[in-house]
Coordinates of C-alpha atoms and ligand atoms in Angstrom, one line a residue:
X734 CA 122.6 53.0 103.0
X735 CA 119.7 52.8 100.8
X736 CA 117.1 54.9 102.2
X737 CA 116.9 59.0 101.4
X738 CA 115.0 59.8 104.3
X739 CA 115.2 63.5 104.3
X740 CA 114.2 65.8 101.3
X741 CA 117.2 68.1 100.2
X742 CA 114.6 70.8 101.2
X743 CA 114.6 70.3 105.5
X744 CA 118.0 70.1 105.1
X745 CA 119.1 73.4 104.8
X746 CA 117.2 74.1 108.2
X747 CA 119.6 71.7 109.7
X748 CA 122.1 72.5 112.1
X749 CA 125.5 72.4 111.5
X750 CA 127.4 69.5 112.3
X751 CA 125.1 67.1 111.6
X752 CA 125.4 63.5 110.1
X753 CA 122.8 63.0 107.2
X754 CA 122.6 61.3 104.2
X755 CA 120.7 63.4 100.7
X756 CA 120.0 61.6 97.4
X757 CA 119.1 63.1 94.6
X758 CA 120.6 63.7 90.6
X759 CA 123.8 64.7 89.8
X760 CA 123.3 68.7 88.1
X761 CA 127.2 69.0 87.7
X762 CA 130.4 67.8 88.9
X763 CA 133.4 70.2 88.8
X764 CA 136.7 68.5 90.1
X765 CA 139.6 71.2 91.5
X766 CA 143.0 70.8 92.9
X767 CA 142.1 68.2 95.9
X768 CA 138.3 68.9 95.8
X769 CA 135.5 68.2 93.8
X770 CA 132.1 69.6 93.8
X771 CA 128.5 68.4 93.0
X772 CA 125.3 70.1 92.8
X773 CA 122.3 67.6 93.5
X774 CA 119.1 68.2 93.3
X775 CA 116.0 65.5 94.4
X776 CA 113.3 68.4 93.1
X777 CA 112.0 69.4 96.7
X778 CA 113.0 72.8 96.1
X779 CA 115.0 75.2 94.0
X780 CA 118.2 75.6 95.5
X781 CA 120.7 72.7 94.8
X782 CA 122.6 70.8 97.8
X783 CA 126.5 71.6 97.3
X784 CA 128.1 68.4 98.0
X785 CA 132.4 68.9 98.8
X786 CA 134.4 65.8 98.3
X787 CA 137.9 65.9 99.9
X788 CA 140.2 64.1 97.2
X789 CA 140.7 60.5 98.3
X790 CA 137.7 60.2 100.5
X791 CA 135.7 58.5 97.9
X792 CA 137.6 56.2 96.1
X793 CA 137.9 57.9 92.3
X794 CA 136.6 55.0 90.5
X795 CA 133.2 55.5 92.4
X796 CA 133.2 59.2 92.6
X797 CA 133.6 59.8 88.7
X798 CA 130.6 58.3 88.1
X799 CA 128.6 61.1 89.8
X800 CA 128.3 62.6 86.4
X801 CA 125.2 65.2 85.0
X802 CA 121.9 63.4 85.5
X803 CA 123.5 60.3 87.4
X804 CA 121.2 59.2 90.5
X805 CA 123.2 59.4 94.0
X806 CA 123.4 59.4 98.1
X807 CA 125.8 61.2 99.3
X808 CA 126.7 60.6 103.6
X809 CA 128.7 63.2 105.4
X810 CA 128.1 66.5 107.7
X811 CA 126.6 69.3 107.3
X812 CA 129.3 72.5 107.6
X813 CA 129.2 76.4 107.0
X814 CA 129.4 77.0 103.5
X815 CA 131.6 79.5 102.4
X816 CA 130.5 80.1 99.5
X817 CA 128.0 83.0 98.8
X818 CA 124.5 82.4 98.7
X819 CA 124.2 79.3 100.6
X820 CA 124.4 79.0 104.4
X821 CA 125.3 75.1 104.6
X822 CA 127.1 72.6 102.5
X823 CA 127.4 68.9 102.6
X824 CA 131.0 67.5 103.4
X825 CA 130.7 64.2 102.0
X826 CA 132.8 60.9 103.1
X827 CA 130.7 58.1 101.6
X828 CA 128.7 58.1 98.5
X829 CA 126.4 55.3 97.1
X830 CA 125.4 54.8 93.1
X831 CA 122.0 54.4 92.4
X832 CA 122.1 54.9 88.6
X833 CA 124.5 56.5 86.5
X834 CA 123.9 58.3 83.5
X835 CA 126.4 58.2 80.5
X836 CA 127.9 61.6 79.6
X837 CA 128.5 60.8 75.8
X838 CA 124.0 60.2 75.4
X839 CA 122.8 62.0 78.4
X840 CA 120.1 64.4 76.7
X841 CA 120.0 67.3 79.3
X842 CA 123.8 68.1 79.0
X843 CA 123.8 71.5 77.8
X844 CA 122.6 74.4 79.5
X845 CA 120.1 77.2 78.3
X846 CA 118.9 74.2 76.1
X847 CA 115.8 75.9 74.0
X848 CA 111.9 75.0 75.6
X849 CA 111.3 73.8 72.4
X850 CA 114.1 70.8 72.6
X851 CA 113.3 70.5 76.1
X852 CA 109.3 69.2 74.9
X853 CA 111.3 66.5 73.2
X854 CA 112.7 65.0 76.7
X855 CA 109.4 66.0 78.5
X856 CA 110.4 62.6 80.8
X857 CA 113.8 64.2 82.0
X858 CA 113.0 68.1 81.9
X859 CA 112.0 68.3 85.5
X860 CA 115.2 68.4 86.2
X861 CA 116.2 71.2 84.9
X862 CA 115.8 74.9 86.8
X863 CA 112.9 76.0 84.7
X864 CA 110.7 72.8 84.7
X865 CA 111.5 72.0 88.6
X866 CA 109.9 75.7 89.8
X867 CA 107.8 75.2 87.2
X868 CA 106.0 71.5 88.4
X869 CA 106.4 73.0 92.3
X870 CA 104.0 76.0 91.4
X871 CA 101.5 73.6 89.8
X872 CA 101.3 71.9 92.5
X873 CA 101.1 74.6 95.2
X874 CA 98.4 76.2 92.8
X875 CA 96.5 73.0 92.6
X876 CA 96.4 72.6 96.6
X877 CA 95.2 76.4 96.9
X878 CA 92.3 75.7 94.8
X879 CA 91.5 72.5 97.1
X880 CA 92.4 74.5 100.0
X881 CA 90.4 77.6 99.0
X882 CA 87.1 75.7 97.9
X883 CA 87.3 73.3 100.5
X884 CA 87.7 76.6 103.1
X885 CA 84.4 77.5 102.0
X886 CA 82.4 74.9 102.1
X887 CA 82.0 73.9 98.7
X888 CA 81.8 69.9 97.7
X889 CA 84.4 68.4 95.1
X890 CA 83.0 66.6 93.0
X891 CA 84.1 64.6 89.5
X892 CA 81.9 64.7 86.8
X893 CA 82.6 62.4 83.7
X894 CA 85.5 62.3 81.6
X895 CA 83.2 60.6 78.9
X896 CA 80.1 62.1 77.7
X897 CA 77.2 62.3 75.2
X898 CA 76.8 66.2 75.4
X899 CA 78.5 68.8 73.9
X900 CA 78.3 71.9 76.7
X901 CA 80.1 74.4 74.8
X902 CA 78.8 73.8 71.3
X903 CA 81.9 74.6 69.8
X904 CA 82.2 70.9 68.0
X905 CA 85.4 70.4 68.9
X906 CA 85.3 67.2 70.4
X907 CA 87.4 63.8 70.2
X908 CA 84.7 60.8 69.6
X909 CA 85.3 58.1 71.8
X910 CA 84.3 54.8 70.0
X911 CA 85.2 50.8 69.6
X912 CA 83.9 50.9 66.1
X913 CA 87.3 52.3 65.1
X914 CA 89.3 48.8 64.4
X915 CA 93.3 48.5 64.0
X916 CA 95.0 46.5 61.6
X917 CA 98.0 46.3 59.6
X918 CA 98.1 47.7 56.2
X919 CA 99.6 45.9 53.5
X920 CA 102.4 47.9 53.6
X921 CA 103.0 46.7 57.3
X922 CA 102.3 49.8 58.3
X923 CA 99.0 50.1 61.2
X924 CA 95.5 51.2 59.4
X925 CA 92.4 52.0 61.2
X926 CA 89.2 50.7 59.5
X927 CA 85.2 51.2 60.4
X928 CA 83.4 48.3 61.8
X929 CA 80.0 49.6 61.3
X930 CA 79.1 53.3 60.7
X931 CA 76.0 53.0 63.0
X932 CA 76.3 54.7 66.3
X933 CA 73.5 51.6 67.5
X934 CA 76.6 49.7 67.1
X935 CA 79.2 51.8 69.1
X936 CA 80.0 51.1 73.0
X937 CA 77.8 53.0 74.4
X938 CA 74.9 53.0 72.1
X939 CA 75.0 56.2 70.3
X940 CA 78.0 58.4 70.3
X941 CA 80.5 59.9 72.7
X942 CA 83.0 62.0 73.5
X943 CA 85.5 63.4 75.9
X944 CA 84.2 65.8 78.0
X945 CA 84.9 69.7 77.1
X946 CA 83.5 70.7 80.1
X947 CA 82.3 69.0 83.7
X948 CA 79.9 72.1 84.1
X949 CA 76.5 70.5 83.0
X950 CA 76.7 67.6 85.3
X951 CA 78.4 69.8 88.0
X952 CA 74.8 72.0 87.7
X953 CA 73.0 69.3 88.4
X954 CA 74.9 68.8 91.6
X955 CA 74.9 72.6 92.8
X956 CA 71.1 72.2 92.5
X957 CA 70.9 69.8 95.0
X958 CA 74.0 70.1 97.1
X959 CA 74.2 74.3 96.7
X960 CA 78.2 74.9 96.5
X961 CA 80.2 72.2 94.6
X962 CA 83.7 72.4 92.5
X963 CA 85.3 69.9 89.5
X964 CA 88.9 69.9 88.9
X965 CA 89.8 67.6 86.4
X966 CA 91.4 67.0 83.0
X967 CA 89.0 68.0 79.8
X968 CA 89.3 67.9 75.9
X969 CA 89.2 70.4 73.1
X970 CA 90.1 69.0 69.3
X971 CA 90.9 72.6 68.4
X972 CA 93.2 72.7 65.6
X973 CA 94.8 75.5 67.0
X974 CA 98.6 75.3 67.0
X975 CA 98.9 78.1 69.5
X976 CA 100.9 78.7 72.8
X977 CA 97.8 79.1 74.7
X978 CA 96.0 75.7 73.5
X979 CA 96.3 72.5 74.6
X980 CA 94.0 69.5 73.2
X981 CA 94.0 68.2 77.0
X982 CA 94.0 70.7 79.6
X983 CA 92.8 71.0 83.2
X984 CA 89.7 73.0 84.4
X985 CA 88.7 74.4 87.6
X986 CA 84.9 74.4 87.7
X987 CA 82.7 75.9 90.3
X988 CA 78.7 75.8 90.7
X989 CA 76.8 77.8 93.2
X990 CA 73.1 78.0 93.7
X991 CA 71.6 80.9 95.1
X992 CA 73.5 82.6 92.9
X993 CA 74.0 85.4 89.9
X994 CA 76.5 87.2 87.6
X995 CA 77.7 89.9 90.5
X996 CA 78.4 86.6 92.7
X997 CA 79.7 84.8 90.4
X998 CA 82.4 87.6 89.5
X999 CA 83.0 88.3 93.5
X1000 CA 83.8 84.4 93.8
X1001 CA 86.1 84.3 90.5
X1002 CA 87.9 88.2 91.6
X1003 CA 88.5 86.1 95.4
X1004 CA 89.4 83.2 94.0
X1005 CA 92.2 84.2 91.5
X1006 CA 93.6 86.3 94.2
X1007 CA 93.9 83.5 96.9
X1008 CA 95.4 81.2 94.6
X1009 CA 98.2 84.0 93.7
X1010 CA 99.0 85.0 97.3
X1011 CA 99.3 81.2 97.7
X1012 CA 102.0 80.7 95.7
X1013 CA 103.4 84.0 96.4
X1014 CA 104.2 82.8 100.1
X1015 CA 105.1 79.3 99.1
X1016 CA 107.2 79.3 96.2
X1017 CA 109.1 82.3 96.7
X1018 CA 112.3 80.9 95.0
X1019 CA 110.7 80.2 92.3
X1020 CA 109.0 82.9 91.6
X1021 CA 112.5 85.0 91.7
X1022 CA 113.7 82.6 89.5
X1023 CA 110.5 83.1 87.4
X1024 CA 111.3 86.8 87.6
X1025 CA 114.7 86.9 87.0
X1026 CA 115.1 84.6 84.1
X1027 CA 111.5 84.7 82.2
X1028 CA 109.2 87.4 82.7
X1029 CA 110.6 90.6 84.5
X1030 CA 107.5 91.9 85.6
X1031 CA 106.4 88.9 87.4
X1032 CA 106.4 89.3 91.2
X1033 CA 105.4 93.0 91.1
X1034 CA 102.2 92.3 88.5
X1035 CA 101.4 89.7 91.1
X1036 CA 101.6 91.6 94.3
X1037 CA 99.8 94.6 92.6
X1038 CA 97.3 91.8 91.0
X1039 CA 96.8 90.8 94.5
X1040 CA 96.2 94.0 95.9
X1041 CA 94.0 95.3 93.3
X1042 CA 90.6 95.5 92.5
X1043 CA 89.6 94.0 88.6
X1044 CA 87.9 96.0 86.1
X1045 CA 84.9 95.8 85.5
X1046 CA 83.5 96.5 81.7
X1047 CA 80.6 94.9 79.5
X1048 CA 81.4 93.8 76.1
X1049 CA 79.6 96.8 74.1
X1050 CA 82.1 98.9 76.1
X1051 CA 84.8 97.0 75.6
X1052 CA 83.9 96.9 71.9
X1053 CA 83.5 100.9 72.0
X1054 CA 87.2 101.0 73.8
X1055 CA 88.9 99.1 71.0
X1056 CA 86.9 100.8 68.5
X1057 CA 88.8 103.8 69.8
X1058 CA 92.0 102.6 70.4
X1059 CA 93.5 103.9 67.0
X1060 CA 95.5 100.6 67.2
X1061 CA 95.1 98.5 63.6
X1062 CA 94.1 95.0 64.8
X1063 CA 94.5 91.9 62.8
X1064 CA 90.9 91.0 63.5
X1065 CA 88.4 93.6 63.1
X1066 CA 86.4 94.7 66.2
X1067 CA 82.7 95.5 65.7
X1068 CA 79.8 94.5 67.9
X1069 CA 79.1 91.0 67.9
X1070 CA 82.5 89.6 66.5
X1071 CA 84.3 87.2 69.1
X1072 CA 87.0 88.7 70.5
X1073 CA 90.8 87.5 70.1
X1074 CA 93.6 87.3 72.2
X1075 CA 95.0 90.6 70.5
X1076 CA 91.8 92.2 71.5
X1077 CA 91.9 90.8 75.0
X1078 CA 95.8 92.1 76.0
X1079 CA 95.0 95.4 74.6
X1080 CA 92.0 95.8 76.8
X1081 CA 94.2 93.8 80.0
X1082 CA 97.7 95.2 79.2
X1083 CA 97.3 98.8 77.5
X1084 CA 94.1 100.0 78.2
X1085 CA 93.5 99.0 82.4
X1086 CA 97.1 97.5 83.3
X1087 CA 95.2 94.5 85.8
X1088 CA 93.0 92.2 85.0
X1089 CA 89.3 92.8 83.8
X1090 CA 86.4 91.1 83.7
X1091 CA 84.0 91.5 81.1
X1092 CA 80.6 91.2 80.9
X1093 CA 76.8 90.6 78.9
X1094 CA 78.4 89.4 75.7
X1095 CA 75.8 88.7 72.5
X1096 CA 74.2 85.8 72.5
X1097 CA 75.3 84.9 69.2
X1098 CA 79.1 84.1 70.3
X1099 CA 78.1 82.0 74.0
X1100 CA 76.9 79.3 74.9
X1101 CA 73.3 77.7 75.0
X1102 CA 73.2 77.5 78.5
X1103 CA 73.7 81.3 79.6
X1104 CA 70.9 83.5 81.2
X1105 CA 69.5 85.6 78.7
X1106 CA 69.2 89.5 79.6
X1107 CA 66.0 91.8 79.2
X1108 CA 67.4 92.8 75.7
X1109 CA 67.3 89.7 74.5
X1110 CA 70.4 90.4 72.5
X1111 CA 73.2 89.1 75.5
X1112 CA 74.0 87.0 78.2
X1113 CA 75.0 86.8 81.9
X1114 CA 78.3 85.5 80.9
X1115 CA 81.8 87.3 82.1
X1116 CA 85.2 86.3 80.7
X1117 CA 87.9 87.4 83.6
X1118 CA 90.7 88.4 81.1
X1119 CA 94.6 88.7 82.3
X1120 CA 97.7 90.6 81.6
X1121 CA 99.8 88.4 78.8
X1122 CA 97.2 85.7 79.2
X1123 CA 93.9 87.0 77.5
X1124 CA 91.1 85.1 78.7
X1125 CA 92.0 83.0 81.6
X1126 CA 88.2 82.1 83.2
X1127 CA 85.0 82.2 81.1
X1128 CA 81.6 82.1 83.0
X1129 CA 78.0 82.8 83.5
X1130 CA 74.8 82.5 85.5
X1131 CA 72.7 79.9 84.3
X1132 CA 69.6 80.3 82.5
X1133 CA 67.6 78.6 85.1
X1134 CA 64.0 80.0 83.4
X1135 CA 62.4 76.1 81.3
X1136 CA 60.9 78.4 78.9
X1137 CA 63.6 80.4 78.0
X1138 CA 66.1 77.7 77.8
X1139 CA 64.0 75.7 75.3
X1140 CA 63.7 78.1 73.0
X1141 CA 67.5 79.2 73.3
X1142 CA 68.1 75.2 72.6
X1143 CA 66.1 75.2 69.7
X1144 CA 67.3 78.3 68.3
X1145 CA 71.2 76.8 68.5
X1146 CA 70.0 73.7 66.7
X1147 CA 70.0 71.5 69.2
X1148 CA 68.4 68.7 70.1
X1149 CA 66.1 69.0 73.2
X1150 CA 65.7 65.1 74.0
X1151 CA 69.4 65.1 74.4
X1152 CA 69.0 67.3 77.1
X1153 CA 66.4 66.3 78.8
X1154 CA 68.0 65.7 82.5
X1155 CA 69.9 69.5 82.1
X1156 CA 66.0 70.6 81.5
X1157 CA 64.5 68.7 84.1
X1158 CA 66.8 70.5 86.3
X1159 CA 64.5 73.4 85.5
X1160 CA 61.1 71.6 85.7
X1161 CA 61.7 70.4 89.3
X1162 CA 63.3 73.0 92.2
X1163 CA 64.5 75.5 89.6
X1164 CA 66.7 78.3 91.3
X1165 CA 68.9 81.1 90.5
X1166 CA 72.6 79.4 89.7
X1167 CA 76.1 80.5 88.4
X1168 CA 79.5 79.1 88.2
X1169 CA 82.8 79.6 85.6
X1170 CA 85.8 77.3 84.5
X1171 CA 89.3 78.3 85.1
X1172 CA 91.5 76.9 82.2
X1173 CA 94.6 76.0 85.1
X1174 CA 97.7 75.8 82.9
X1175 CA 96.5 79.7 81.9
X1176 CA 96.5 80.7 85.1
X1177 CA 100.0 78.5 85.2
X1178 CA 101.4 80.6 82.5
X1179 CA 100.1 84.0 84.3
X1180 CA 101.8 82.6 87.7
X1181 CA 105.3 81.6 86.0
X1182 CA 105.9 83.9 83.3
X1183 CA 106.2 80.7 81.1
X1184 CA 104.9 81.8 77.6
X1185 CA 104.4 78.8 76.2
X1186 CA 101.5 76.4 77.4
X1187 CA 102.8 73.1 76.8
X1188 CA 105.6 74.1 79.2
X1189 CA 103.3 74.4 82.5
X1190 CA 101.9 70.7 81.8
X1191 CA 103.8 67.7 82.3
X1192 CA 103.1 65.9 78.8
X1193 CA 101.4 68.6 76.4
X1194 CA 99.0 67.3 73.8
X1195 CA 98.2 69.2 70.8
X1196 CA 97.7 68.7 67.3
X1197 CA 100.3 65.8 66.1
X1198 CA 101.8 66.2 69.9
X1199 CA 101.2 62.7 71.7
X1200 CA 104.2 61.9 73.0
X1201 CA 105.2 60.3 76.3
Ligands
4AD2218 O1 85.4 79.6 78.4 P1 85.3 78.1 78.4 O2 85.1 77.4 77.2 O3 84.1 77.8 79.5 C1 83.6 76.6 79.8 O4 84.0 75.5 79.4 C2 82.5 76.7 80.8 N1 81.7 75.4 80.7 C3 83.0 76.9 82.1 C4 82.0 77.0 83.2 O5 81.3 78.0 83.2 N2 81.9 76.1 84.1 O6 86.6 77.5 79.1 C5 87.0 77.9 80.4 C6 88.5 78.2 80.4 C7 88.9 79.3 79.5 O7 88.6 80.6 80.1 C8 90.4 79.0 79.3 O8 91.1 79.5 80.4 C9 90.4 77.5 79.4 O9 89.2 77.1 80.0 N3 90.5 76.9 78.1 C10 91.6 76.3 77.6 N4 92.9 76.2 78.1 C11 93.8 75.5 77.4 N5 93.6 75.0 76.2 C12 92.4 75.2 75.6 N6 92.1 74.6 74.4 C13 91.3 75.9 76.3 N7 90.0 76.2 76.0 C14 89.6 76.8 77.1
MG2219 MG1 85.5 81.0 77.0

């Protein structure tokens, strides 16, 4: 009898009467007067599958092991379910144990157990409600952004996850080196120790990191092959113990050649939009779910989000609008500072209601890489902000000019031979380019309601967070 065959999704679409078998974890058991009752879910959609067990038809001794988080396969037909909100039910006459689960230390007992306890069993949460829609929406998100790239020609590609160049300039990056050695303390206790302080020494010769960004090497890629995409896992040692920072978090990356700022902003407007009338058709339950128990306004901001056209503002606007605003700001506003996540939901949430997309910041607060306007005081870069997200995609066209990119390289500091494959780029078939990175777990957290980051990623690291 060991073999689940169908998901407890297809199912439901069964018709009644017929013989089936569904596995899946115990949710609850509630035993009446001659019936019992179990929820089980196997994560293929929201709604559970109500099993009824007639008293006697599974012997008691097997039965009371289907307890909360207990792994079984129920047999029996499909019949009308009376109760509301479910059209079928499973009368069950066999049942199989793959794995029971002992009440008195099963963690995810309780309901309405807080997010923050939840982190802690990050290996069972899944089966909860919350984490279930929540996992089902990453992944519907993650095949839309396949499925919408992939629609239009463009090439995935997967840049390196270790790397020797810094592409945001931000400095916070994890080193990656064998020069760190392990060894037990004298107090028994592990102790890392240098080998040699001479990056000569070190794996790769001088040192490395993890990647921040694939977009450097993903530039070298859309100026050759035109339209190409990354979508992988990068790497941010921000100290930052915020709910919308991870230390590992995914990023959506697209290049195009042949391409500028107003193109750029066109492809990030479609883009968002696709992905959120994605999910909207396929994980309607959630989403209710989503709405009902997290974040009220959900499916109506993204319907109207869907509909609607984004703002468009430059930041010398934006900075004149907050100016204005009469609101007192932690962080004061004034042309040239960086703008917070205060700054951002004003602008997203009081001022336009939709997202916006903001353009020609100061040079001062980008990075190296951007084209430099005619005013040589800002850059071709656009930060699409969001609703109770703040910044959700940062881009920019490329400055694609030799000269100009020099001088912006050594002006940052930097060192020019460490670039030297970024600036040949330049020097050989140089052409008009753009792309932006979409930080996916923010777009998660737009898309569920879910305020806190580390609860739309399966294992969150942050700082001191490395569990699982
Ligand atoms: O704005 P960022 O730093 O842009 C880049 O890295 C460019 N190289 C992208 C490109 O043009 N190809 O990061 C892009 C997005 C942000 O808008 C944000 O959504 C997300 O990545 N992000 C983070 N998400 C979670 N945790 C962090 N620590 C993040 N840092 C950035
Ligand atoms: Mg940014």
């Amino acid at each position: 009898m060991i073999h689940p065959g169908e998901r407890i999704a297809d199912l439901f679409a069964k018709p009644v009467g017929t013989r089936l078998q569904a596995s899946g974890w115990v949710k609850t058991r509630r035993d009446s007067k001659g019936v019992s009752f179990v929820q089980l879910s196997d994560g293929s959609c929201f709604r559970d599958l109500q099993v009824v067990i007639e008293a006697g038809v599974i012997p008691p001794e097997t039965l009371k092991l289907a307890t909360t988080g207990a792994c079984v396969t129920f047999e029996g037909t499909l019949v009308e379910s009376p109760a509301a909100g479910q059209p079928v039910e499973l009368k069950a006459d066999a049942m199989v144990v793959h794995g029971p689960a002992d009440p008195a230390v099963y963690p995810l007992q309780k309901k309405g157990a807080s997010f923050e306890f939840l982190r802690e069993i990050a290996h069972l949460r899944m089966r909860g409600n919350t984490f279930g829609a929540v996992f089902r929406v990453r992944n519907q998100a993650a095949w839309a952004i396949h499925k919408f790239f992939q629609e239009r020609g463009f090439l995935y590609i997967q840049t390196p996850i270790i790397t020797a160049s810094d592409c945001e300039g931000a400095g916070a990056m994890f080193a990656v080196s064998t020069l760190l050695g392990a060894r037990e303390g004298l107090d028994g206790k592990p102790q890392f120790h240098l080998t040699s302080t001479d990056p000569a020494d070190d794996f790769f010769g001088k040192p490395a990191y993890l990647t921040v960004s694939g977009q450097l090497e993903a530039e070298t890629f859309a100026c050759s092959m035109t339209n190409v995409y990354t979508f992988g896992p990068t790497f941010r040692a921000e100290n930052s113990n915020s709910a919308r920072h991870l230390a590992e978090f995914w990023m959506v990356e697209p290049e195009m050649a042949f391409c500028d700022l107003q193109g750029d902003m066109e492809l990030a407007e479609e883009f968002l939009k696709y992905v959120i009338q994605h999910v909207l058709d396929r994980c309607a339950e959630d989403l209710e779910f989503f709405n009902k128990r997290i974040e009220p306004e959900l499916l109506s901001t993204l319907t109207h989000v869907a509909e609607s056209r984004f703002e468009h503002l430059t930041y010398t606007e934006a900075v004149r609008l907050l100016e204005q605003s009469g609101e007192s700001f932690e962080f004061p506003v004034y042309w040239g500072a960086d703008l917070q996540s205060e700054h951002e939901r004003w602008l997203t949430e009081k001022k336009v209601g939709r997202p916006v997309i903001l353009t020609d910041y100061p040079k001062e607060i980008k990075a190296f890489y951007m084209r430099m306007n005619d005013d040589n005081k800002t850059v071709r870069a656009m930060d699409v902000l969001a609703p109770r997200i703040g910044e959700i995609i940062g881009g920019s066209q490329r400055e694609e000019r030799l000269s100009r990119l020099e001088a912006r390289i050594q002006e940052m500091g930097l060192r020019k031979e460490d670039y030297w494959w970024y600036l040949d780029l330049r020097r050989f078939g140089t052409v008009e380019h753009a792309g932006f990175g979409l930080g996916f777990e923010r777009l998660l957290m737009y898309l569920t309601g879910m305020k806190n980051i580390r609860d739309v990623i399966p294992f969150h690291r942050a700082p001191g967070q490395a569990e699982f």
